[in-house]
Short mmCIF file of C-alpha atoms and ligand atoms in Angstrom, two decimals:
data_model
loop_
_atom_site.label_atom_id
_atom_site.label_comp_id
_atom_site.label_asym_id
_atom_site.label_seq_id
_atom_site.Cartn_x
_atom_site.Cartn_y
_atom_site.Cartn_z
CA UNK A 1 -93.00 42.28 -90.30
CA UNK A 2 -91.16 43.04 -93.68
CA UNK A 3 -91.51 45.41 -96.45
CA UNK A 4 -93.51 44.90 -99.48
CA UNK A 5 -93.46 47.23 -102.63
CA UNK A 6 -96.57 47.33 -104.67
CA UNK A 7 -96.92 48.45 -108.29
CA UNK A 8 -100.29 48.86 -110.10
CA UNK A 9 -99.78 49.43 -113.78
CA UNK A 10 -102.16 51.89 -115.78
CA UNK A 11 -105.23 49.34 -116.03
CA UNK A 12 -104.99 49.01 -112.62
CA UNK A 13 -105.64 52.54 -111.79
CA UNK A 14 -107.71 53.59 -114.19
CA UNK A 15 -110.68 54.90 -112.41
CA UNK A 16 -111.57 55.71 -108.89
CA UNK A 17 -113.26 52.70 -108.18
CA UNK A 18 -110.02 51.12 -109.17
CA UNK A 19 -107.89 52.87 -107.30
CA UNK A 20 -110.32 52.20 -104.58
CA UNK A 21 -109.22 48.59 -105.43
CA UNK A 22 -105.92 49.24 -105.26
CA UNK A 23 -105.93 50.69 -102.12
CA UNK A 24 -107.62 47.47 -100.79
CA UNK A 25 -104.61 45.67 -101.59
CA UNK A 26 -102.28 47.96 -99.95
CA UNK A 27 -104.44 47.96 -96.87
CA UNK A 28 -104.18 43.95 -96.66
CA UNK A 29 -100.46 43.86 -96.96
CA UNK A 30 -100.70 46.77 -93.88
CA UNK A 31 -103.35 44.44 -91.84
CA UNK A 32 -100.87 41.31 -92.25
CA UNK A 33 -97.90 43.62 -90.80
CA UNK A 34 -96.12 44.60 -93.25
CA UNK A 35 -94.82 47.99 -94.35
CA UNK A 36 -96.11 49.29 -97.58
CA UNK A 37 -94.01 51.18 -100.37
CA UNK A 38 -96.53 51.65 -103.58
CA UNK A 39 -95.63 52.80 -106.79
CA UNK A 40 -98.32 53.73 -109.50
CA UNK A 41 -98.64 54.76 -112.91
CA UNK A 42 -100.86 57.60 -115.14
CA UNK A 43 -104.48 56.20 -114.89
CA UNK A 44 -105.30 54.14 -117.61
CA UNK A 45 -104.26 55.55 -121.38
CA UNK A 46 -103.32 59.05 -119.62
CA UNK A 47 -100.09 58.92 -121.28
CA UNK A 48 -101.32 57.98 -124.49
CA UNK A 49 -103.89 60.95 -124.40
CA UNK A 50 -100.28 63.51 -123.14
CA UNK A 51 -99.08 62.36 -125.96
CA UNK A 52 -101.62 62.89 -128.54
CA UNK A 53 -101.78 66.32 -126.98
CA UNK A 54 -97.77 67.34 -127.99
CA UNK A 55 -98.52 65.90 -131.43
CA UNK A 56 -101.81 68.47 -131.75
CA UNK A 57 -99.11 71.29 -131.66
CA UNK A 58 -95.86 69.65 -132.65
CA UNK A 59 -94.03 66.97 -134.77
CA UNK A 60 -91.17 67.12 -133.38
CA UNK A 61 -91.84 68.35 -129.46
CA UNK A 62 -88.79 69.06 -127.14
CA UNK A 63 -87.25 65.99 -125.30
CA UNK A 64 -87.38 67.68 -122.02
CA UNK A 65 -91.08 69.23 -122.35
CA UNK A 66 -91.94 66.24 -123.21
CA UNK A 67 -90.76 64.58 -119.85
CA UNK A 68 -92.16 67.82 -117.86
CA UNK A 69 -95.77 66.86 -119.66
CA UNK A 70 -95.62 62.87 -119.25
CA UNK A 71 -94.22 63.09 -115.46
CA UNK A 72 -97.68 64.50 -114.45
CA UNK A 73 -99.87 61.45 -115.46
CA UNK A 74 -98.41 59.70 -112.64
CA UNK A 75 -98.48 62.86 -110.21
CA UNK A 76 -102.15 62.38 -110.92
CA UNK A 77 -102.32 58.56 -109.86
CA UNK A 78 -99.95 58.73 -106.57
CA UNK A 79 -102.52 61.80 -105.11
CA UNK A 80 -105.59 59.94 -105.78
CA UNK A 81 -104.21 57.08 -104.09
CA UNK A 82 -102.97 57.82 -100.81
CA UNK A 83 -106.45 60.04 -100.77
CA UNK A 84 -108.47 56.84 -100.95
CA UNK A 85 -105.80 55.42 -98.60
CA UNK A 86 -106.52 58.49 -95.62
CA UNK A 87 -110.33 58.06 -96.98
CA UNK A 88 -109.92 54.43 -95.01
CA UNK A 89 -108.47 55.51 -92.24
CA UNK A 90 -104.56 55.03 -93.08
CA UNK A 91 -102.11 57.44 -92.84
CA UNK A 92 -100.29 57.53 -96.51
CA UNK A 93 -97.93 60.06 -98.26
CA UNK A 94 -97.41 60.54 -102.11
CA UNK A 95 -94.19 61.59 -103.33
CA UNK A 96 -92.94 62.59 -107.02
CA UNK A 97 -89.96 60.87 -108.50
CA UNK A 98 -87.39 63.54 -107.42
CA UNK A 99 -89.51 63.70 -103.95
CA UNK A 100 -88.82 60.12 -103.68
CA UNK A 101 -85.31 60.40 -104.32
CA UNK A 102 -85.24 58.81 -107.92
CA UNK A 103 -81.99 59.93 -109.50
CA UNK A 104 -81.58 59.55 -113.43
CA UNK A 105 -79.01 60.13 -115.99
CA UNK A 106 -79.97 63.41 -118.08
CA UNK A 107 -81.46 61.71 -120.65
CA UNK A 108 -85.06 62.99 -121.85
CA UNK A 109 -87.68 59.73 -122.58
CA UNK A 110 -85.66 57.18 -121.83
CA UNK A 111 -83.21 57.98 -118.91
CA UNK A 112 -81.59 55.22 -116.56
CA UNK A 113 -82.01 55.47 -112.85
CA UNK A 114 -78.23 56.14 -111.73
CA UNK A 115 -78.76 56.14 -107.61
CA UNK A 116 -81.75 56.16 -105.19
CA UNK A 117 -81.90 58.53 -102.28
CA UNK A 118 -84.33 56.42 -100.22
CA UNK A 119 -83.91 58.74 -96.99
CA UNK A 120 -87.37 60.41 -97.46
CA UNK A 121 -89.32 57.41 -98.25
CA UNK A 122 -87.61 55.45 -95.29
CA UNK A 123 -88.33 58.75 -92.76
CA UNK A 124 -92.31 58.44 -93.87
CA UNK A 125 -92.31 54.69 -93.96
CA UNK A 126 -90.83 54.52 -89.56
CA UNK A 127 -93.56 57.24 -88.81
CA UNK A 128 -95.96 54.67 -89.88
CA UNK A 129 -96.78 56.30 -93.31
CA UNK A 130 -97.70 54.22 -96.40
CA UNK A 131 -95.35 55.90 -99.00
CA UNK A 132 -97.12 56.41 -102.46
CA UNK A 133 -94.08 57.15 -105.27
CA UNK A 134 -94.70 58.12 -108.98
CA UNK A 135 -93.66 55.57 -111.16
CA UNK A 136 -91.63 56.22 -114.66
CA UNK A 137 -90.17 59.39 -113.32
CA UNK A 138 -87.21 60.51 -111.85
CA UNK A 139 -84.80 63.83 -111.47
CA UNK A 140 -81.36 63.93 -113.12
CA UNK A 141 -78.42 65.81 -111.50
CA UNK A 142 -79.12 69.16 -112.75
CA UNK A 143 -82.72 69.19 -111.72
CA UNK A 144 -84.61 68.31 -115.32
CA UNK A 145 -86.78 66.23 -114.71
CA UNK A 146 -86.96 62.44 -116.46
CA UNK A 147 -88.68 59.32 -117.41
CA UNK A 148 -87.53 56.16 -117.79
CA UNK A 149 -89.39 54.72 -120.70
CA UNK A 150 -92.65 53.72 -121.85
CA UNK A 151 -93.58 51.05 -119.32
CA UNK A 152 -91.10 52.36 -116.46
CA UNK A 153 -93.19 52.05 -113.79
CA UNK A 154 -91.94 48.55 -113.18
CA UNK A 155 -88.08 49.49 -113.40
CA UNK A 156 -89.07 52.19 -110.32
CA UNK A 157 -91.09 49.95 -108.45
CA UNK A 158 -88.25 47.41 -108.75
CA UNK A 159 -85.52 49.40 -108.14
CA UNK A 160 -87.07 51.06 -104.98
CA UNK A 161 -87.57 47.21 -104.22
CA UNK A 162 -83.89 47.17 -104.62
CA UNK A 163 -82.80 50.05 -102.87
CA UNK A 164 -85.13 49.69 -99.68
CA UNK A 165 -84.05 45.57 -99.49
CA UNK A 166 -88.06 44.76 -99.72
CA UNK A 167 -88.81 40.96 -99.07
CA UNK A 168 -90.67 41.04 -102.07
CA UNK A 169 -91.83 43.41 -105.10
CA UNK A 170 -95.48 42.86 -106.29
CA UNK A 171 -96.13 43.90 -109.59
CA UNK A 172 -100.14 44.02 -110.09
CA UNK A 173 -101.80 44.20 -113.65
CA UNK A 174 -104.26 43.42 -116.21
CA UNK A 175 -103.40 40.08 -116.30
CA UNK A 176 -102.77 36.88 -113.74
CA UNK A 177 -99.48 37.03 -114.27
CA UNK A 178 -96.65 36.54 -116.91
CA UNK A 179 -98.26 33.48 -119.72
CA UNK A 180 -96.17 31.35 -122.11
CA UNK A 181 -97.42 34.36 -124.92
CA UNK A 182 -99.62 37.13 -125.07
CA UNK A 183 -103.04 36.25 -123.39
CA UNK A 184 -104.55 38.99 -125.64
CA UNK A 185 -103.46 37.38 -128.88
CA UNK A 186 -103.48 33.65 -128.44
CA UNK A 187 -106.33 32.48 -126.68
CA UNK A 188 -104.36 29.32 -125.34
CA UNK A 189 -101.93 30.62 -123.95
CA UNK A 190 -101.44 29.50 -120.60
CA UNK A 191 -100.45 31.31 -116.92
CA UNK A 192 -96.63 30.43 -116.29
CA UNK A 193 -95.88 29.38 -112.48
CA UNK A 194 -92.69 30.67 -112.44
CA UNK A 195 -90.08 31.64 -114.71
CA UNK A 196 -86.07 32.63 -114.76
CA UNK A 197 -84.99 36.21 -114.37
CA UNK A 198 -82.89 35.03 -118.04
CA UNK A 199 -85.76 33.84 -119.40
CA UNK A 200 -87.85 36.94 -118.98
CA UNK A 201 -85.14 39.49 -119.65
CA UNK A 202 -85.33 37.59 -123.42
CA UNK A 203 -89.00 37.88 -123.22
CA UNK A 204 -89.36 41.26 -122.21
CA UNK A 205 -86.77 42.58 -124.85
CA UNK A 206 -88.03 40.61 -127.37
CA UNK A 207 -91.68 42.05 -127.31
CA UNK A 208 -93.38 40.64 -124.12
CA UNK A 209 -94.88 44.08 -122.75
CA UNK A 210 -95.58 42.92 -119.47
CA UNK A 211 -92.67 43.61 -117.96
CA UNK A 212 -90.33 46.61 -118.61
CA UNK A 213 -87.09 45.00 -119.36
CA UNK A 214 -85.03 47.23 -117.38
CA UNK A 215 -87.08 46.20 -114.34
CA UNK A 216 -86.36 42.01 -114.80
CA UNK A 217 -82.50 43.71 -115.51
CA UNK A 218 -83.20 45.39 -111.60
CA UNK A 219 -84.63 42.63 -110.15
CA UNK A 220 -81.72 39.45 -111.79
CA UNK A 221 -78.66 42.01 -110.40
CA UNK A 222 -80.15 42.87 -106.72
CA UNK A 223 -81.74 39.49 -106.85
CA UNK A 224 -85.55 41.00 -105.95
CA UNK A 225 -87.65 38.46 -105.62
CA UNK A 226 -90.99 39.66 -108.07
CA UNK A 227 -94.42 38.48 -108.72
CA UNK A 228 -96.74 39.76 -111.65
CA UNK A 229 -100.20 39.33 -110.39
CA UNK A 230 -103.64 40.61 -111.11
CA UNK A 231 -104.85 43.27 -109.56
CA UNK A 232 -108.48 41.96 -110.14
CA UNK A 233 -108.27 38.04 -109.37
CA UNK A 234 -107.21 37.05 -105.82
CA UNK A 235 -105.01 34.26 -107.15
CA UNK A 236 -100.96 34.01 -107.16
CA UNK A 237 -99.39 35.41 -110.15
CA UNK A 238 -95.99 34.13 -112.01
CA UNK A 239 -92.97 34.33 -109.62
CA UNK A 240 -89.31 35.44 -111.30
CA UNK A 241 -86.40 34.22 -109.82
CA UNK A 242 -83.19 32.66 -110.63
CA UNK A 243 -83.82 29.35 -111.70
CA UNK A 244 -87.37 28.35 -112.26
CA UNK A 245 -88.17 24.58 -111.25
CA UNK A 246 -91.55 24.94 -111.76
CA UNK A 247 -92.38 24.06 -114.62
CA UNK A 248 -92.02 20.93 -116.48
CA UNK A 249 -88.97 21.03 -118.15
CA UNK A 250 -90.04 22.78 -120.87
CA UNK A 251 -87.46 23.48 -124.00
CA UNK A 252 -89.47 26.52 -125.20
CA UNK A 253 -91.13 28.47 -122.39
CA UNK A 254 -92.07 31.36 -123.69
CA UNK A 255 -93.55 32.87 -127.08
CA UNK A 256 -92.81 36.72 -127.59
CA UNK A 257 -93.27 38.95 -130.97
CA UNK A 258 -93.48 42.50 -131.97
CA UNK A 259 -94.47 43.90 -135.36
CA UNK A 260 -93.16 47.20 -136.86
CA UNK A 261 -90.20 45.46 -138.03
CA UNK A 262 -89.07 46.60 -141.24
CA UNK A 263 -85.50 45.16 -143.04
CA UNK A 264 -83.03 47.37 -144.88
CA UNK A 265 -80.70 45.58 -147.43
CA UNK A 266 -77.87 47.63 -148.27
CA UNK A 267 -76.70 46.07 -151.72
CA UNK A 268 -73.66 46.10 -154.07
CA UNK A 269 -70.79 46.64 -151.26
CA UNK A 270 -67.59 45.98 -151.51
CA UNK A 271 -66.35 43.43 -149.68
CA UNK A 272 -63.83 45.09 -148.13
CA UNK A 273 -62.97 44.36 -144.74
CA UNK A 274 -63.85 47.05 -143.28
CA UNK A 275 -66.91 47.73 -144.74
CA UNK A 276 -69.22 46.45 -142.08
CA UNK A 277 -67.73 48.56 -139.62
CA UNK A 278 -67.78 51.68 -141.06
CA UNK A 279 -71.66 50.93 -142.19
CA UNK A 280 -72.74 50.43 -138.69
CA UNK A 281 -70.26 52.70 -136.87
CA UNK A 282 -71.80 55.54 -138.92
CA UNK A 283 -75.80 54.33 -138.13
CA UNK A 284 -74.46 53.91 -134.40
CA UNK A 285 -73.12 57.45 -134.28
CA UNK A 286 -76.44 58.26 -135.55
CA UNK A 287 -77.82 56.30 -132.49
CA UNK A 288 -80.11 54.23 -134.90
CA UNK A 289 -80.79 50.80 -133.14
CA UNK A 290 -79.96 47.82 -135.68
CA UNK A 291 -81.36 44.37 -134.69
CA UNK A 292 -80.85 41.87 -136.74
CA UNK A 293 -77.59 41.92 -139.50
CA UNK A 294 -77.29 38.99 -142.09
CA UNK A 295 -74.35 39.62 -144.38
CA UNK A 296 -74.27 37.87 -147.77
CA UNK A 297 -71.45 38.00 -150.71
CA UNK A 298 -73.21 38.15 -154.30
CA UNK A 299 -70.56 37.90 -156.23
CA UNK A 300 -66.59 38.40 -155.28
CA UNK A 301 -65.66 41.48 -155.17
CA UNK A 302 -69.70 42.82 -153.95
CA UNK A 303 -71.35 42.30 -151.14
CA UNK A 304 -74.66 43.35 -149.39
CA UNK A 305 -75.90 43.34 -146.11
CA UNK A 306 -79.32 43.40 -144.68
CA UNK A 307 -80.11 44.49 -141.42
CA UNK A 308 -83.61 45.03 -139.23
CA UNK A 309 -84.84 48.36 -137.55
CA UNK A 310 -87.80 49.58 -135.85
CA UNK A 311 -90.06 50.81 -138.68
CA UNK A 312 -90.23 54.24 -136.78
CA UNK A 313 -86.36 54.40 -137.52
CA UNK A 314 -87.14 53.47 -141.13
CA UNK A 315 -86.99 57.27 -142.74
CA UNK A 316 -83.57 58.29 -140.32
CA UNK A 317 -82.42 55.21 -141.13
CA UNK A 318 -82.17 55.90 -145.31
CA UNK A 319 -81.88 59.40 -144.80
CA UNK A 320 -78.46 58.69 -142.84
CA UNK A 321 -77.33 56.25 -145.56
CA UNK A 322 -77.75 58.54 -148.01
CA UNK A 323 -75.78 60.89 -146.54
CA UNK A 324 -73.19 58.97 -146.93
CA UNK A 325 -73.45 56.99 -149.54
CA UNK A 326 -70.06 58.26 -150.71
CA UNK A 327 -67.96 57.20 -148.17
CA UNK A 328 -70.24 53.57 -147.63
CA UNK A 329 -70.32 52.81 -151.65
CA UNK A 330 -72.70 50.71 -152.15
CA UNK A 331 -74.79 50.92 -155.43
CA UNK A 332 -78.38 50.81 -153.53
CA UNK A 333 -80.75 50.34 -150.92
CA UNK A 334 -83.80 48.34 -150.68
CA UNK A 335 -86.57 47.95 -148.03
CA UNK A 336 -89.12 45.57 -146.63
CA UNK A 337 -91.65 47.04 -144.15
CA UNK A 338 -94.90 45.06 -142.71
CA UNK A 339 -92.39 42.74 -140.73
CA UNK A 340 -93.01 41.09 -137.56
CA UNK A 341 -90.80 39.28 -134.89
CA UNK A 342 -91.35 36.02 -133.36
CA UNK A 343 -89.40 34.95 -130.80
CA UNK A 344 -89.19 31.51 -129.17
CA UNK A 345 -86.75 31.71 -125.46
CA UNK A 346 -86.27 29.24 -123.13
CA UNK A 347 -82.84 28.01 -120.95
CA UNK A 348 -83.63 24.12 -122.04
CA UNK A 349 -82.28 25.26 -125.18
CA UNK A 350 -78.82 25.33 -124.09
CA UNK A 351 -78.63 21.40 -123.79
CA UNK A 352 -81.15 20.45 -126.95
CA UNK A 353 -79.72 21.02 -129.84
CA UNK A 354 -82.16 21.01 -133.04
CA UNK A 355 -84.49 23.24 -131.27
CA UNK A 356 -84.36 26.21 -134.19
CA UNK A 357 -84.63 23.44 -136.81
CA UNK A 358 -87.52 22.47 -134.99
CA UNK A 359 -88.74 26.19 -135.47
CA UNK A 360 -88.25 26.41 -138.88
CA UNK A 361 -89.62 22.89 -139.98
CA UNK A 362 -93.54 24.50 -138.09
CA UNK A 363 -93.04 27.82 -139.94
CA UNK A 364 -92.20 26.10 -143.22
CA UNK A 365 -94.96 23.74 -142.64
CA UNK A 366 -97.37 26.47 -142.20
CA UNK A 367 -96.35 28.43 -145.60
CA UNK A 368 -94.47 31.24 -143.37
CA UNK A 369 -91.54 32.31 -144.89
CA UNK A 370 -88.68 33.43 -142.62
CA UNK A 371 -86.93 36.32 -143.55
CA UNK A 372 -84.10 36.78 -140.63
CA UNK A 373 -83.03 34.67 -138.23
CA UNK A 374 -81.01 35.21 -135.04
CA UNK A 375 -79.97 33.29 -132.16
CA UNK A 376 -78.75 33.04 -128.90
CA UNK A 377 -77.98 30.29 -126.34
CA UNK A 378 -81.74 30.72 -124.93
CA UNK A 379 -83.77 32.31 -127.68
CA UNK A 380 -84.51 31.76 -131.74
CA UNK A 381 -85.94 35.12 -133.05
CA UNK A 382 -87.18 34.91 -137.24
CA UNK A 383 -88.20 37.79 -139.28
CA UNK A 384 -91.55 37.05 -140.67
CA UNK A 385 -94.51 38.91 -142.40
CA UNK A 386 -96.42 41.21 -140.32
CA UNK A 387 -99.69 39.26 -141.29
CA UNK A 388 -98.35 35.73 -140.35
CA UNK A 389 -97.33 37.11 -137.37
CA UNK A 390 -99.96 35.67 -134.80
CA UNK A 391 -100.19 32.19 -136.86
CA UNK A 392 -96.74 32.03 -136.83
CA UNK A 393 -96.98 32.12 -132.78
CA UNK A 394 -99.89 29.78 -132.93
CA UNK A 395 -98.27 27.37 -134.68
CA UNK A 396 -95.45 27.33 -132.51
CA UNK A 397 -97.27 27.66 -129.27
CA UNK A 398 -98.94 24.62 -129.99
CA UNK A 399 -95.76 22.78 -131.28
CA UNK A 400 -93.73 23.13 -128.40
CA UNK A 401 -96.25 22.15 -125.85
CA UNK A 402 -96.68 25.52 -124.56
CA UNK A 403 -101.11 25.25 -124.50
CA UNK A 404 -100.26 22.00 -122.28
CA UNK A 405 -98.39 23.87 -119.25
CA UNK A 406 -100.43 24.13 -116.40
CA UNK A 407 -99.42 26.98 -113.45
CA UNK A 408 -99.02 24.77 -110.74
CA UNK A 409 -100.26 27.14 -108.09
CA UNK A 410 -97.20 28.48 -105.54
CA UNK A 411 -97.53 28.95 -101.92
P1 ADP B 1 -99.58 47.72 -116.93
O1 ADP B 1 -100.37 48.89 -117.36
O2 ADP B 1 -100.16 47.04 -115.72
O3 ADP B 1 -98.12 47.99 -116.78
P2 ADP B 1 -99.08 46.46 -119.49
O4 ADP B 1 -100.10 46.71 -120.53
O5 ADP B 1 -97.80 47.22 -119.54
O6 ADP B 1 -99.78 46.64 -118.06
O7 ADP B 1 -98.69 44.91 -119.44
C1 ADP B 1 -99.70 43.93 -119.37
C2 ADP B 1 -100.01 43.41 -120.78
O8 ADP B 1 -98.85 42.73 -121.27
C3 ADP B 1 -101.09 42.38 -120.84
O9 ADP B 1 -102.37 42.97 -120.95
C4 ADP B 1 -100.71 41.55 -122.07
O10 ADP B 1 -101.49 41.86 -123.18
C5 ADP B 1 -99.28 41.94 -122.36
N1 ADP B 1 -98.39 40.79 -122.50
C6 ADP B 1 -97.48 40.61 -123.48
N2 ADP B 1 -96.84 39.46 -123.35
C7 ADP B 1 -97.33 38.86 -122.24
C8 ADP B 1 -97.05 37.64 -121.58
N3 ADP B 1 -96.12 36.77 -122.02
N4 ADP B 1 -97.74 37.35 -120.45
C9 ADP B 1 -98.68 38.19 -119.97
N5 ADP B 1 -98.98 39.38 -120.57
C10 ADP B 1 -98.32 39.71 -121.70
N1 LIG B 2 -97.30 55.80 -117.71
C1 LIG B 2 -96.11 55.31 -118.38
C2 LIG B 2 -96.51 54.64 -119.69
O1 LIG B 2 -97.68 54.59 -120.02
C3 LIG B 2 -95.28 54.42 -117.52
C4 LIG B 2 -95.91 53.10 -117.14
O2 LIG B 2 -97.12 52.92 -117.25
O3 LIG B 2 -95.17 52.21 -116.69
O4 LIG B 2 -95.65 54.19 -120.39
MG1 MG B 3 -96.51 48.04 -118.11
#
């Protein structure tokens, strides 16, 4: 008999015949032996809709109200489901974040889980209890309460996973499992066996939203052994572990983009040494995230530098630069918006060099300009336009082989 935590994301929950579903699969994991810890989100676009509602009265809504009003989507979900779980006959408890011991820095929207009290949970769990816990929330030390970013469910569920030494965490969704790019966009895209806790860290940061990245982060440092699986399909899903040898060996074995990019170019700087550190110490103390930098000398005494933010950041971003354009001298600022980001990652690329050369040759050859570039020893991300954005991940799918993997099923 071992433990098993469960997750079932918003599409997984989001009606009462699904939760009936979900319940299901909880009940066959307690039928085979096992000991169940589930962890759910907010029924299908709850939060969304929570959201929308701040906006109706507010631009600008207060960080910790806007925790208090998100934390209850989930509140929603973990009630439902351990009522359909008594409605079959099984004993099950829900518990909130804080209930379940979840402790967070303070940090409103996007708070890191600091330690886990798992006393209450294990109590419920040796009186026989299936022990239903609210994903994406979590209590800090002076009792405000917290979430952990859009798509946190997954970091709970695998921390618990953590904290409680599961066998194995289960993460259940809208789709079979974790695929060499975004099912929804790219029609071949194909059902990955397995893949590296590396490899997936770069995908989800890079874009891939099936995973929150903090969870693969969870599951590579306590070594949780995860599946993403449909909740629908009876099938296995994509196993991450530490080294995949699943797959063929694949160079490229995963495709992952976002769009909202936009690229700031900060022109006419002196070239100065320590010009780029004052330019980005003063956006970091301004806790604007910068992606990308590319830093270019136009003539010898000038240079500019062009850098890559989320265009939600875009307005803070010049606004903040303009502030101090006095002590930064430069002579102006210019902007690109309607970016995307396309990322290829894979750990073959250590060992093959001519792999981004490769990348840009299928861009180039489909008229897609690149506007960034940046690289690491497992992933190639390029700046592109937002509209070439899925041909750009097309093309590449298809050049590197990725429509031709086929998810060798696991035991
Ligand atoms: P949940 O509500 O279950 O947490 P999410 O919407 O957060 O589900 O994540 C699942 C979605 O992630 C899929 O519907 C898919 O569109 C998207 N996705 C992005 N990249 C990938 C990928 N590489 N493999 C599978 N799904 C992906
Ligand atoms: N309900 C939260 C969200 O929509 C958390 C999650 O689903 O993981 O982002
Ligand atoms: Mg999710």
């Amino acid at each position: 008999m071992g433990l098993i935590v469960q997750k079932f994301g918003g599409t997984s929950v989001g009606s009462t015949e699904k939760i009936r579903n979900a319940a299901e699969r909880v009940i066959a994991e307690r039928e085979a032996g096992h000991d169940v810890v589930v962890v759910v989100s907010a029924m299908g676009k709850s939060t969304d809709v929570l959201v929308d509602l701040a906006k109706e009265l507010t631009d600008d809504p207060s960080k910790r109200e806007m925790d208090m009003l998100l934390a209850t989507g989930e509140q929603v979900t973990i009630s439902l489901l351990a009522m359909a779980l008594q409605a079959r006959g099984y004993d099950a408890i829900s518990f909130t974040g804080w209930q379940a011991g979840m402790k967070t820095e303070h940090v409103h929207g996007n708070a890191r889980i600091v330690d886990i009290d798992e006393s209450r949970i294990k109590e419920a769990l040796s009186a026989g209890k299936v022990v239903v816990v609210a994903g994406f929330q979590g209590i800090a030390d002076d009792l405000h309460i917290t979430t952990l970013g859009r798509g946190g469910s997954d970091t709970t569920a695998v921390a618990l996973a953590a904290a409680l030494k599961a066998d194995k965490c289960d993460i259940y969704t809208d789709v079979p499992g974790v695929f060499t790019t975004d099912p929804r966009y790219v029609s071949s895209a194909r059902k990955l066996a397995g893949i590296s806790y590396d490899e997936m860290l770069e995908l989800a940061n890079l874009g891939a939203g099936v995973l929150h990245p903090r969870a693969v982060e969870f599951a590579k440092n306590y070594q949780v052994p995860l599946e993403v699986r449909s909740s629908i399909e009876n099938e296995s899903g994509t196993l991450i572990e530490e080294e995949s040898s699943m797959e063929q060996n694949l160079v490229v074995r995963g495709i992952a983009f976002e769009d909202q990019i936009t690229r700031v170019t900060v022109c006419g700087l002196s070239s100065g040494l320590t010009t780029l550190s004052t330019i980005f110490t003063t956006l970091a103390k301004q806790n604007i995230n910068v992606d990308i930098i590319i830093q270019s000398a136009t003539s010898t005494n000038q240079t500019s530098i062009s850098f890559s933010v989320k265009t939600d950041d875009l307005s803070k971003t010049v606004e903040v630069l303009e502030e101090y354009k006095g002590a930064l001298g430069y002579e102006q600022i210019e902007t690109e918006s309607k970016l995307a980001k396309v990322s290829i990652v894979g750990s073959g690329m250590v060992s093959n060099p001519g792999v981004a050369a490769e990348m840009f040759a299928v861009l180039a050859q489909k008229d897609i300009q690149v506007k960034m570039v940046s690289t690491s020893e497992i992933k190639v991300s390029t700046v592109v336009g937002r509209d070439d954005m899925v041909k750009a991940v097309e093309a590449l799918h298809d050049a590197f082989d990725l429509s031709k993997v086929s998810a060798a099923a696991h035991s």
